[in-house]
Short mmCIF file of C-alpha atoms and ligand atoms in Angstrom, two decimals:
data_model
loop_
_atom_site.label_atom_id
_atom_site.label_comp_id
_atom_site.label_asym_id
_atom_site.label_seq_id
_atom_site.Cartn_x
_atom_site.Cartn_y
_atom_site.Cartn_z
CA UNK A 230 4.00 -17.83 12.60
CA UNK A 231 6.43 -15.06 13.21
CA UNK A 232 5.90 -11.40 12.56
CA UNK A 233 8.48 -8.83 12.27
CA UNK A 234 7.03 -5.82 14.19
CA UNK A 235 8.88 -2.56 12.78
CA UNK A 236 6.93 0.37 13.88
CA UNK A 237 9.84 3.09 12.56
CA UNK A 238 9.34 6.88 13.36
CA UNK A 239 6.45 9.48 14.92
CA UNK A 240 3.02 7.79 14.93
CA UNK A 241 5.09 4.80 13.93
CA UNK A 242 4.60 3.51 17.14
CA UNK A 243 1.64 4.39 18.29
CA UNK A 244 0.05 3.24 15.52
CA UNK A 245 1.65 0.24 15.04
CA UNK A 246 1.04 -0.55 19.35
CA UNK A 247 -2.37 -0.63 18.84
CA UNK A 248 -2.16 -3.52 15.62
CA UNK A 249 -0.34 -5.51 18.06
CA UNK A 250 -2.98 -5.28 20.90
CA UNK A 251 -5.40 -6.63 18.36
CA UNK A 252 -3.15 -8.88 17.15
CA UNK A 253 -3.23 -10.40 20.22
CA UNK A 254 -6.47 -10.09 20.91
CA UNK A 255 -7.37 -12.52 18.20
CA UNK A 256 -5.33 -15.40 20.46
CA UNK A 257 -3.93 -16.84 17.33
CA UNK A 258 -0.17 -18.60 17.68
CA UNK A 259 1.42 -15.86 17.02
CA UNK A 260 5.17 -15.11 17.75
CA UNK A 261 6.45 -11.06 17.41
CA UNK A 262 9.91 -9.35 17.64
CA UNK A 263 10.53 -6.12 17.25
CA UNK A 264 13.41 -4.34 15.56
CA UNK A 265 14.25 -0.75 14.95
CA UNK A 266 13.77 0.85 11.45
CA UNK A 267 14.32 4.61 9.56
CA UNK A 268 14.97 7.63 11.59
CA UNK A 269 14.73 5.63 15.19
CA UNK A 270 17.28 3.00 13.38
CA UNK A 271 19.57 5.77 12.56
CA UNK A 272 19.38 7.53 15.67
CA UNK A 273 20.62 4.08 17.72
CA UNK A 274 23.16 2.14 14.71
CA UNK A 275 24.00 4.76 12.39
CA UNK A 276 21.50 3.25 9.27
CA UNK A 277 17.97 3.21 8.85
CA UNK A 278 17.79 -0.50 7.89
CA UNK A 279 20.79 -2.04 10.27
CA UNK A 280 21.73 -5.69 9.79
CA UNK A 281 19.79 -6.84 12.37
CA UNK A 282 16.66 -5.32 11.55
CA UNK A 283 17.09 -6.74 7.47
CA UNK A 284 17.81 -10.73 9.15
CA UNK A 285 14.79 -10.20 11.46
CA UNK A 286 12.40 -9.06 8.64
CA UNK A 287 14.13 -11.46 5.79
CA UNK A 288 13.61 -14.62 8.85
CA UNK A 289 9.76 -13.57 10.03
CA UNK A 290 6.58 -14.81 8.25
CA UNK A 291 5.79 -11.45 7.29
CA UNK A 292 6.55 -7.90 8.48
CA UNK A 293 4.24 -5.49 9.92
CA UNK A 294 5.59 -2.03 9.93
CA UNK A 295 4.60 1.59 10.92
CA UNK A 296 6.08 4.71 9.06
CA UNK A 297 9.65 6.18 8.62
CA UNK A 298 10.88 9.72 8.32
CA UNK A 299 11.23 13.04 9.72
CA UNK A 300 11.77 16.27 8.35
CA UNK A 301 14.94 16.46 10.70
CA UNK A 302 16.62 14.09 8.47
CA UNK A 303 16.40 15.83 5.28
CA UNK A 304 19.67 16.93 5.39
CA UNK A 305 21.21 13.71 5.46
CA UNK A 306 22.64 12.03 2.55
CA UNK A 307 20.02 9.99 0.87
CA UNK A 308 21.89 6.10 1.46
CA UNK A 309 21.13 7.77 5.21
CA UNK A 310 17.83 8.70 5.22
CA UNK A 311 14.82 6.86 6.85
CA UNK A 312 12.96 6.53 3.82
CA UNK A 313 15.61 4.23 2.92
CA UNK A 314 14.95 1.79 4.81
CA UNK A 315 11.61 0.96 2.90
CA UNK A 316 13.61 0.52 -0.14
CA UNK A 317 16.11 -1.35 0.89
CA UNK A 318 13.76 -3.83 2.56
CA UNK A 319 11.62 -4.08 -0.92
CA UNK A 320 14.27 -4.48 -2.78
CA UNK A 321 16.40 -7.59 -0.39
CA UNK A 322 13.16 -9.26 0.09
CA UNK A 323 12.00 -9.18 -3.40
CA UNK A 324 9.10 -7.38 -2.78
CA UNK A 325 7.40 -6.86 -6.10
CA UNK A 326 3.32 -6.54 -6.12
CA UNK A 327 2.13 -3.57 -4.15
CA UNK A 328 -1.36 -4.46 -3.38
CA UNK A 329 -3.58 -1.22 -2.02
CA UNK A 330 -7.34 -1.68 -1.25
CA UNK A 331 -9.61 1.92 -1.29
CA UNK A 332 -12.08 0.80 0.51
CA UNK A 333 -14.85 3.65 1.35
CA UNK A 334 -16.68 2.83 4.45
CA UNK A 335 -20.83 3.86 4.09
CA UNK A 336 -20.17 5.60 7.66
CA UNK A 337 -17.50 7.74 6.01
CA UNK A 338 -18.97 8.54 2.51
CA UNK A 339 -18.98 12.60 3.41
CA UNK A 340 -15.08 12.67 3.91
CA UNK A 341 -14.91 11.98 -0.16
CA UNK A 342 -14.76 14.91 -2.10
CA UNK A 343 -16.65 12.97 -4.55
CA UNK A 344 -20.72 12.76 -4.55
CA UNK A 345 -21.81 10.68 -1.77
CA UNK A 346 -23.78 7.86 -4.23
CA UNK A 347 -20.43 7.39 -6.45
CA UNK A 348 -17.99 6.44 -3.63
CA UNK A 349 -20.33 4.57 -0.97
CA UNK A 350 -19.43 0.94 -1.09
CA UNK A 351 -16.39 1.97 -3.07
CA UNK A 352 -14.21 -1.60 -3.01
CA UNK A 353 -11.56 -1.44 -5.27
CA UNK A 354 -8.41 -3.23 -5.23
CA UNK A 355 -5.50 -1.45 -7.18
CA UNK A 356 -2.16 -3.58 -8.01
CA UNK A 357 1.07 -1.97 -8.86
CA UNK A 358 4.22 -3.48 -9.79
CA UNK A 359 6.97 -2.09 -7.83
CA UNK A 360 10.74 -3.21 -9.32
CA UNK A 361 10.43 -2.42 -12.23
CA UNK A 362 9.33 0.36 -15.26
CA UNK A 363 11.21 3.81 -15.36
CA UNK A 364 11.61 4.29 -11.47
CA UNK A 365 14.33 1.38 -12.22
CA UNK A 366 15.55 1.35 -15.70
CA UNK A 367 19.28 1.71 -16.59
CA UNK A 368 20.61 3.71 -18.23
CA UNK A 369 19.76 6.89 -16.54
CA UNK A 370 21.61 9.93 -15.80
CA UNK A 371 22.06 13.51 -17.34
CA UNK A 372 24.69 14.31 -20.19
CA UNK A 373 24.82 16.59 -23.80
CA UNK A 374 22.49 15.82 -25.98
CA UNK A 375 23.25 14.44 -28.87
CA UNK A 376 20.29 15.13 -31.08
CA UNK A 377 16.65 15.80 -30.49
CA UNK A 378 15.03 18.93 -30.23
CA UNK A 379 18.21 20.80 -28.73
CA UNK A 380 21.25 18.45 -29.70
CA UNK A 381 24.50 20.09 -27.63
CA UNK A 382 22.38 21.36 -24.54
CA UNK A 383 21.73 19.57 -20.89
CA UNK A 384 19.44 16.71 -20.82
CA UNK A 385 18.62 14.18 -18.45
CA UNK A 386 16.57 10.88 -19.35
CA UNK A 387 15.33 7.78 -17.63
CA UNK A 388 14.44 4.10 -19.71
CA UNK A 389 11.16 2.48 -19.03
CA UNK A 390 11.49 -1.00 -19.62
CA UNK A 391 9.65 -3.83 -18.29
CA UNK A 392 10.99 -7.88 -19.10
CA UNK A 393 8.35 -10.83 -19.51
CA UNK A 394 8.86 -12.48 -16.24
CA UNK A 395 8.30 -9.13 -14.33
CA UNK A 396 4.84 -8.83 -16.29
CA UNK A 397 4.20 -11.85 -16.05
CA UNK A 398 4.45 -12.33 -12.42
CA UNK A 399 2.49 -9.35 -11.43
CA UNK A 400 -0.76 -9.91 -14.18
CA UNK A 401 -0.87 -13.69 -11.89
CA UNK A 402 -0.89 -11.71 -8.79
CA UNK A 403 -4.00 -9.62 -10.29
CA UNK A 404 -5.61 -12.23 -12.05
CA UNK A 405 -5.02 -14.92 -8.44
CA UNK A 406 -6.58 -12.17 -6.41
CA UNK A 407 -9.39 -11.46 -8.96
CA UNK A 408 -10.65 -14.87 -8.25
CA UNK A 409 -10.73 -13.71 -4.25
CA UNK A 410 -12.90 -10.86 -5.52
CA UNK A 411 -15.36 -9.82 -8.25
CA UNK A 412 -13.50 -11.77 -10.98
CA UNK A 413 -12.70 -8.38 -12.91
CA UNK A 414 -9.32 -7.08 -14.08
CA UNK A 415 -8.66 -3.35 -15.64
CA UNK A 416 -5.11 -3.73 -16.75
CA UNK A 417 -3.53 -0.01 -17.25
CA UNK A 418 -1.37 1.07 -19.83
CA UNK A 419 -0.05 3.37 -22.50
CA UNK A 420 0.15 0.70 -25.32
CA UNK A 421 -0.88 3.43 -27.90
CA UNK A 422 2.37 5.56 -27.55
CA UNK A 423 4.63 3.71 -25.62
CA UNK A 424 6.32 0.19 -26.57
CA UNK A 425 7.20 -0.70 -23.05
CA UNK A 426 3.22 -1.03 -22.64
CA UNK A 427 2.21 -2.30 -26.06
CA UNK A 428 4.65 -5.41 -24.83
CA UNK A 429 2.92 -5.06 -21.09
CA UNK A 430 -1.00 -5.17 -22.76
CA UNK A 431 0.33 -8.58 -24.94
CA UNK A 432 1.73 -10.39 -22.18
CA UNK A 433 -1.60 -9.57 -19.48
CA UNK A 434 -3.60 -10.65 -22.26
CA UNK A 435 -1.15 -14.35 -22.86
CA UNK A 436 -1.26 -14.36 -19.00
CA UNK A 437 -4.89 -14.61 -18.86
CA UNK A 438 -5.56 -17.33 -20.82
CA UNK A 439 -4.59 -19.17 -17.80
CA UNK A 440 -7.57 -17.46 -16.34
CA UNK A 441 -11.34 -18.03 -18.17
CA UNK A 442 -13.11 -17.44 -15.33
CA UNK A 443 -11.24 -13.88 -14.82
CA UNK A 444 -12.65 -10.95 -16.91
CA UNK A 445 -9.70 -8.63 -18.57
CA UNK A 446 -10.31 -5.09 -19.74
CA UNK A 447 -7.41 -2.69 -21.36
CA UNK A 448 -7.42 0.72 -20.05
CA UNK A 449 -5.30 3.50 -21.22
CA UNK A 450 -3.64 5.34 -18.08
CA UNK A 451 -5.44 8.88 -19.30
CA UNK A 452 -8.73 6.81 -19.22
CA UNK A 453 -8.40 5.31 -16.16
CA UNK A 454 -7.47 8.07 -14.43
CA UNK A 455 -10.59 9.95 -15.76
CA UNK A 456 -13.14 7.07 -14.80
CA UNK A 457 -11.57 7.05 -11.46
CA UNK A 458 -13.13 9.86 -10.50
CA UNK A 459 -15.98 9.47 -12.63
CA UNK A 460 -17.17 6.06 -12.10
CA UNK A 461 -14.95 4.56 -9.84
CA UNK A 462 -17.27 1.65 -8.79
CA UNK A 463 -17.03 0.08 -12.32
CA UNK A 464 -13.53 -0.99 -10.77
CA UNK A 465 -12.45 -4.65 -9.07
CA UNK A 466 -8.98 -5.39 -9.67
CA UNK A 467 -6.35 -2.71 -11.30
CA UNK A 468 -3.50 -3.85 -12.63
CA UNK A 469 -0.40 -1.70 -14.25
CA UNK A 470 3.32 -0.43 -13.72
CA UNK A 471 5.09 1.21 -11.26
CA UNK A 472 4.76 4.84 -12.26
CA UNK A 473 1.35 4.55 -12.87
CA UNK A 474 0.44 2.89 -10.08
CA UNK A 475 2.04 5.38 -8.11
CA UNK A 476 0.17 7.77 -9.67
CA UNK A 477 -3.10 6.44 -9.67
CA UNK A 478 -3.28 4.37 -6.29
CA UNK A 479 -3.06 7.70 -4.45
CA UNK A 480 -6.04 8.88 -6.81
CA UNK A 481 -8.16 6.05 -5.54
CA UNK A 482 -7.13 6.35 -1.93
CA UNK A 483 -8.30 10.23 -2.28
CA UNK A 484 -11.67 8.94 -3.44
CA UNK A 485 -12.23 7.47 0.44
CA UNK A 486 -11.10 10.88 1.64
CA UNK A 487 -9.10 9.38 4.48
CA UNK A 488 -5.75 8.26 4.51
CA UNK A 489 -5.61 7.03 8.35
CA UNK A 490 -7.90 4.31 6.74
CA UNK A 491 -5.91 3.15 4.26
CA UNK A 492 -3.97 -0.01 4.71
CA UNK A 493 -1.39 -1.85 1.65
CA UNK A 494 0.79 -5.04 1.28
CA UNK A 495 3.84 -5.85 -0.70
CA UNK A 496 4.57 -8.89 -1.44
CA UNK A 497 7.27 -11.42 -2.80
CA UNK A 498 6.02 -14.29 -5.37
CA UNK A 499 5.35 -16.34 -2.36
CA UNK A 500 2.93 -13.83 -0.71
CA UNK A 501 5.55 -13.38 2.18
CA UNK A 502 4.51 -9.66 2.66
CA UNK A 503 5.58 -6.25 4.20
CA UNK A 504 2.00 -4.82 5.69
CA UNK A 505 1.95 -0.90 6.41
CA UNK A 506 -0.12 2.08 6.61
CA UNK A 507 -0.20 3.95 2.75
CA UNK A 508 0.36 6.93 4.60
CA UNK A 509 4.00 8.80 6.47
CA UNK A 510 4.96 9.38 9.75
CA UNK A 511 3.13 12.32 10.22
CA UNK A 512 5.42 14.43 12.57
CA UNK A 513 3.12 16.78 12.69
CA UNK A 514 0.74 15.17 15.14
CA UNK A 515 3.42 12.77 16.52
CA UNK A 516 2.98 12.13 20.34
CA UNK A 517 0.08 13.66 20.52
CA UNK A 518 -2.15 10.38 20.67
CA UNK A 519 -4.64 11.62 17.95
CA UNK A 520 -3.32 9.42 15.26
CA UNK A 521 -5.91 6.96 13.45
CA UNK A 522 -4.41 3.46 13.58
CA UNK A 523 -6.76 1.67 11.59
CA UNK A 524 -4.51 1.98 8.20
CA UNK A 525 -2.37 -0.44 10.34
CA UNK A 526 -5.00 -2.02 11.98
CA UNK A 527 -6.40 -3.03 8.56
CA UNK A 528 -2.87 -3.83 7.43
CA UNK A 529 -2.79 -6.59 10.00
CA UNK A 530 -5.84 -8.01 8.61
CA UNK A 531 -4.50 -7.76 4.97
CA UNK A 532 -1.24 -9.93 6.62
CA UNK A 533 -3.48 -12.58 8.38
CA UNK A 534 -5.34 -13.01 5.07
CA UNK A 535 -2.14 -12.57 2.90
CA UNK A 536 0.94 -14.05 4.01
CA UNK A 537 -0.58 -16.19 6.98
CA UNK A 538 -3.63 -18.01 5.70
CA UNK A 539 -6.16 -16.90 8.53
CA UNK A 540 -9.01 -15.60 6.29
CA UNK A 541 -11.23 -15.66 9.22
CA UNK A 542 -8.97 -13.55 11.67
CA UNK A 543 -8.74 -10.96 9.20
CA UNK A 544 -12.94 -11.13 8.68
CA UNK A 545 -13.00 -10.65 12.40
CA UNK A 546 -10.70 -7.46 12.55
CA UNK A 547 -12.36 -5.88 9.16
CA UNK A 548 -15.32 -6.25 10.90
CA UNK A 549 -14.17 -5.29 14.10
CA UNK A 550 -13.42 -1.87 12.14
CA UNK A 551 -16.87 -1.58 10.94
CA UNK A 552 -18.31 -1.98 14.40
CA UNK A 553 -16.59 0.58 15.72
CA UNK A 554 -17.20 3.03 12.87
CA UNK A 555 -21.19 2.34 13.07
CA UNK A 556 -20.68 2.97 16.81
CA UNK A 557 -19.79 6.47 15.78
CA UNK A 558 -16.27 6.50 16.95
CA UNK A 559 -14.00 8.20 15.37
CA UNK A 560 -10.29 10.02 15.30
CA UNK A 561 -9.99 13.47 14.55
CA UNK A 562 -8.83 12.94 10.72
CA UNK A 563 -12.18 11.30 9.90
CA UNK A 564 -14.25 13.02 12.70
CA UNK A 565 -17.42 14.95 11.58
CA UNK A 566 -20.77 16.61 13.73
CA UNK A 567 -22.25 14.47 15.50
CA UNK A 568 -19.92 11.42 15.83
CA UNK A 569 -17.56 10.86 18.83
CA UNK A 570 -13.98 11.86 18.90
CA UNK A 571 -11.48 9.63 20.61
CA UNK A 572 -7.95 9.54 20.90
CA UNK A 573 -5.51 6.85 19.24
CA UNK A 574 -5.28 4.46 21.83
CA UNK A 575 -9.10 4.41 22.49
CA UNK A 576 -9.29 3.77 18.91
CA UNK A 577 -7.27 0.84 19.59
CA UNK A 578 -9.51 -0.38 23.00
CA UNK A 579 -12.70 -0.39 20.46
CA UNK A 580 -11.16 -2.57 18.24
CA UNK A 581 -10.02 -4.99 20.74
CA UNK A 582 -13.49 -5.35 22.14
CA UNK A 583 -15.36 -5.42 19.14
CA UNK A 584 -12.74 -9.05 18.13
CA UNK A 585 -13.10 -10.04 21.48
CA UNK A 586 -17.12 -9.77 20.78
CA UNK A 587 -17.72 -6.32 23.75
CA UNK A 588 -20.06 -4.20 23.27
CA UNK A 589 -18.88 -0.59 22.43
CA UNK A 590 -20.03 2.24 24.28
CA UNK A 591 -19.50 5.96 23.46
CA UNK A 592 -18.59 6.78 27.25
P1 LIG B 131 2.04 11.84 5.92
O1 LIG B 131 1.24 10.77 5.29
O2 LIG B 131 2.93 11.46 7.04
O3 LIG B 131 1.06 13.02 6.44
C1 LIG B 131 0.20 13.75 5.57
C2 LIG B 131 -0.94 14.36 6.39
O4 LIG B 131 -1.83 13.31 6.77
C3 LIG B 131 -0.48 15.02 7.69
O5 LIG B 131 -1.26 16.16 7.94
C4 LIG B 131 -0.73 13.97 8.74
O6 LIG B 131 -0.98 14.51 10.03
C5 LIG B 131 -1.96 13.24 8.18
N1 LIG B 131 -1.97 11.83 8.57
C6 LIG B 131 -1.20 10.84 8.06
N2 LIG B 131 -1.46 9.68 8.67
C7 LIG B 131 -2.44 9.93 9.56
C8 LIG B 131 -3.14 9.13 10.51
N3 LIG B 131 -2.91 7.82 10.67
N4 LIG B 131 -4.07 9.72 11.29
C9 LIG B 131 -4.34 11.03 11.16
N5 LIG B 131 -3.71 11.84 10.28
C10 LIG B 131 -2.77 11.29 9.50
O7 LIG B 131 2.89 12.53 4.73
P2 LIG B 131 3.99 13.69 4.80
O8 LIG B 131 3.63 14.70 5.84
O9 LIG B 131 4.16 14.11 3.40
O10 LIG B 131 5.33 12.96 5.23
C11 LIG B 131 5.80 12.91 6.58
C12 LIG B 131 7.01 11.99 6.64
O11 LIG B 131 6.60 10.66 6.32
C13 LIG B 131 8.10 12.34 5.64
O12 LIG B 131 9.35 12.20 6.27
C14 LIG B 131 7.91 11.32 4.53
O13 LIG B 131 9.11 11.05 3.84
C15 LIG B 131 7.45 10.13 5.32
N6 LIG B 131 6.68 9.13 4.55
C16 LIG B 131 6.87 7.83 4.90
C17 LIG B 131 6.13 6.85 4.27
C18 LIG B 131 6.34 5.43 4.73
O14 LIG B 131 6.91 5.21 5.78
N7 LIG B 131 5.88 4.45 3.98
C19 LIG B 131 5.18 7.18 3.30
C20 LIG B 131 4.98 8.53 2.98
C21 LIG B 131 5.73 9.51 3.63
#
C-alpha cells in the first residue's frame, strides 16, 4: 500500500509528521513518499500542484495531506494560489464524496457551545457531494439583465444543476456507509422551491430501494440546519449537495467545539481517498509546536479504514486518541482547568504509545 504524504504549508508539517510517526507505529506494510504541495510547492516549482506532486498522488493508494495557504499569497493570481492545489487534486482524481465525521469526545463536551447532555456522544457522519450543484454549474458569469426585477442593470448569476449519475453515486456512498453505522440516512434538500432538489429527493429515494435495511428521511436544508443545533444526536448519516454541505458540515463540526479534532476524506467511486485535517494552515501559530494533530491523526485512521481495508488499524488509532484524551492530555486549542497542556509533538509521542499499548503518564 502506498501513501502519498503531502503535508503543504504552516502546521502542514507538523501536523502531518506526527500521522506518519503513528503510521508507523502501527507496523503495517506501508510504503510513503512525500511530495510538495500549495504555498511550499510554489515557493520551489512555480505551482502549487506541480506535475510531480499530481503523478505521485494520482499513482499512491491514497493521499494523506496537511493544509495549504498563507496569507502571503493572497496577492497572487488565483490559478497561483495554494488553495489551488486542493482543487486541482479533487478535481484530476475524481474526488467526489466529501465524507466529514463530528465526532464529540465525552472528555471534551465543555468546548461545545451547546449544552453539555445534547452534544456528548455526538457521532454524526455528514456526506457532501463535491463536483457538482451551483459551485460548478455553467453558465455563470455577470452581464445586463434582460428581465427580472431590474431588466437593463448589472447582474451576475450562477446554475445549480445536478445530473442522475452524480446523485446517484453519492446517495450509494451514504446509503454503503449507513450500513457501517446506525443504518440511518437524513438526505438534505430544498425540493419545495428548488427543481434541482425536487430531482435530487426522487433519485435518493429510487437509490434506496437498493437499500431495505437503510432507513431514509427527507430534510429540508432550513430544517436541518435548525435540528442541528437543536437535536443533533437524532443524526447518523447526512446526505446532500455541495453548497449545503458546505454550509452545514462546518455547523456540525462547531457542535464539537474543536476543529484540531476534526478529521475528513474525499473520495473517488472506488474509495481511493484524499485524507486531511477540515481545518487551514493556521499561520498564525505556525512553528510554534502548539498545533493539535489529531484532525490528521484521525484522518489517517479514516484512510486505513477507507481506502486501505485495515478496519482494525484505524480501531487502534481512534482509540489510541481516546486514551490519551482520558489521560487528560491536551493541546492548547482544546485545553481547559485542570487537564495537562502539551505541545504538538508530545501530542504525537502519546499517541504512539497508546498503539504501541504504553502507558501514558502526565510527566
Ligand atoms: P484555519 O483553519 O487555518 O485557522 C482558524 C483558527 O483555528 C486559527 O486561529 C488557528 O490557529 C486555529 N486552528 C486551526 N487548526 C488548528 C489546530 N490543528 N490546532 C490548533 N488550532 C488550530 O483557517 P484560516 O485562518 O481561515 O485560514 C488560514 C489559511 O488556511 C488560509 O490561507 C486558508 O486559505 C487556508 N485553508 C486551507 C484549508 C485546506 O488546506 N484544506 C482549509 C481552510 C483554510
Amino acid at each position: 500500500m502506498k501513501i502519498a504524504i503531502l503535508p503543504g504549508d504552516g502546521i502542514g508539517t507538523e501536523i502531518v509528521e506526527q500521522a506518519v510517526r503513528v503510521l508507523i507505529a502501527l507496523d503495517l506494510k506501508l510504503e510513503t513518499e512525500t511530495a510538495l504541495v500549495g504555498g511550499a510547492a510554489f515557493e520551489a516549482h512555480g505551482h502549487p500542484l506541480p506535475e510531480s506532486t499530481l503523478k505521485l498522488a494520482q499513482e499512491a493508494d491514497a493521499i494523506l495531506f496537511g493544509a495549504v495557504g498563507d496569507w502571503k499569497y493572497d496577492k497572487l493570481e488565483r490559478a497561483l494560489r495554494p488553495e489551488q492545489a486542493i482543487l486541482g487534486l479533487r478535481k484530476h482524481l475524481g474526488l467526489f464524496a466529501n465524507l466529514r465525521p463530528a465526532l464529540c469526545y465525552e472528555q471534551l463536551t465543555h468546548a461545545s457551545s451547546l449544552k453539555p447532555e445534547l452534544v456528548a456522544g455526538l457521532d454524526i457522519l455528514i456526506i457532501r457531494e463535491l463536483t457538482g450543484d451551483i459551485y460548478f454549474g455553467q453558465p455563470r458569469g455577470r452581464r445586463i439583465a434582460s428581465d427580472g426585477h431590474f431588466p437593463g442593470a448589472e447582474e451576475a448569476f450562477d446554475t445549480m444543476r445536478y445530473s442522475r449519475p452524480e446523485i446517484e453515486r453519492i446517495a450509494h456512498v451514504a446509503f454503503q456507509a449507513a450500513r457501517k453505522r446506525s443504518r440511518k440516512v437524513t438526505s438534505v434538500d430544498k425540493a419545495n422551491v428548488l427543481e434541482t432538489f425536487q430531482f435530487w429527493k426522487d433519485v435518493v429515494t429510487e437509490v434506496h430501494a437498493q437499500y431495505p435495511d437503510v432507513e431514509l428521511q427527507h430534510m429540508y436544508v432550513d430544517n436541518a440546519a435548525m435540528q442541528l443545533v437543536k437535536a443533533p444526536k437524532a443524526f447518523d448519516v447526512v446526505v446532500t449537495g455541495n453548497m449545503f454541505g458546505d454550509i452545514l458540515s462546518d455547523e456540525a463540526a462547531m457542535l464539537t467545539g474543536s476543529i484540531g479534532m476534526l478529521p475528513s476524506a474525499s473520495l473517488d467511486k472506488h474509495n481511493k481517498g484524499l485524507y486531511e485535517p477540515s481545518h487551514g494552515s493556521a499561520p498564525d501559530i505556525a512553528g510554534k509546536g502548539v498545533a493539535n494533530p489529531l484532525a490528521t491523526i484521525l484522518s489517517a485512521a479514516m484512510m486505513l479504514r477507507y481506502s486501505l481495508h485495515q478496519p482494525a488499524a484505524a480501531d487502534r488509532i481512534e482509540s489510541a486518541v481516546r486514551t490519551v484524551l482520558t489521560a487528560g492530555l491536551r493541546t492548547p486549542d482544546i485545553w481547559s482547568e485542570g487537564t495537562h497542556r502539551v505541545g504538538t509533538r508530545e501530542m504525537g509521542d502519546a499517541v504512539v504509545a497508546a498503539v504501541t499499548g504504553k502507558t501514558i503518564t502526565k510527566s
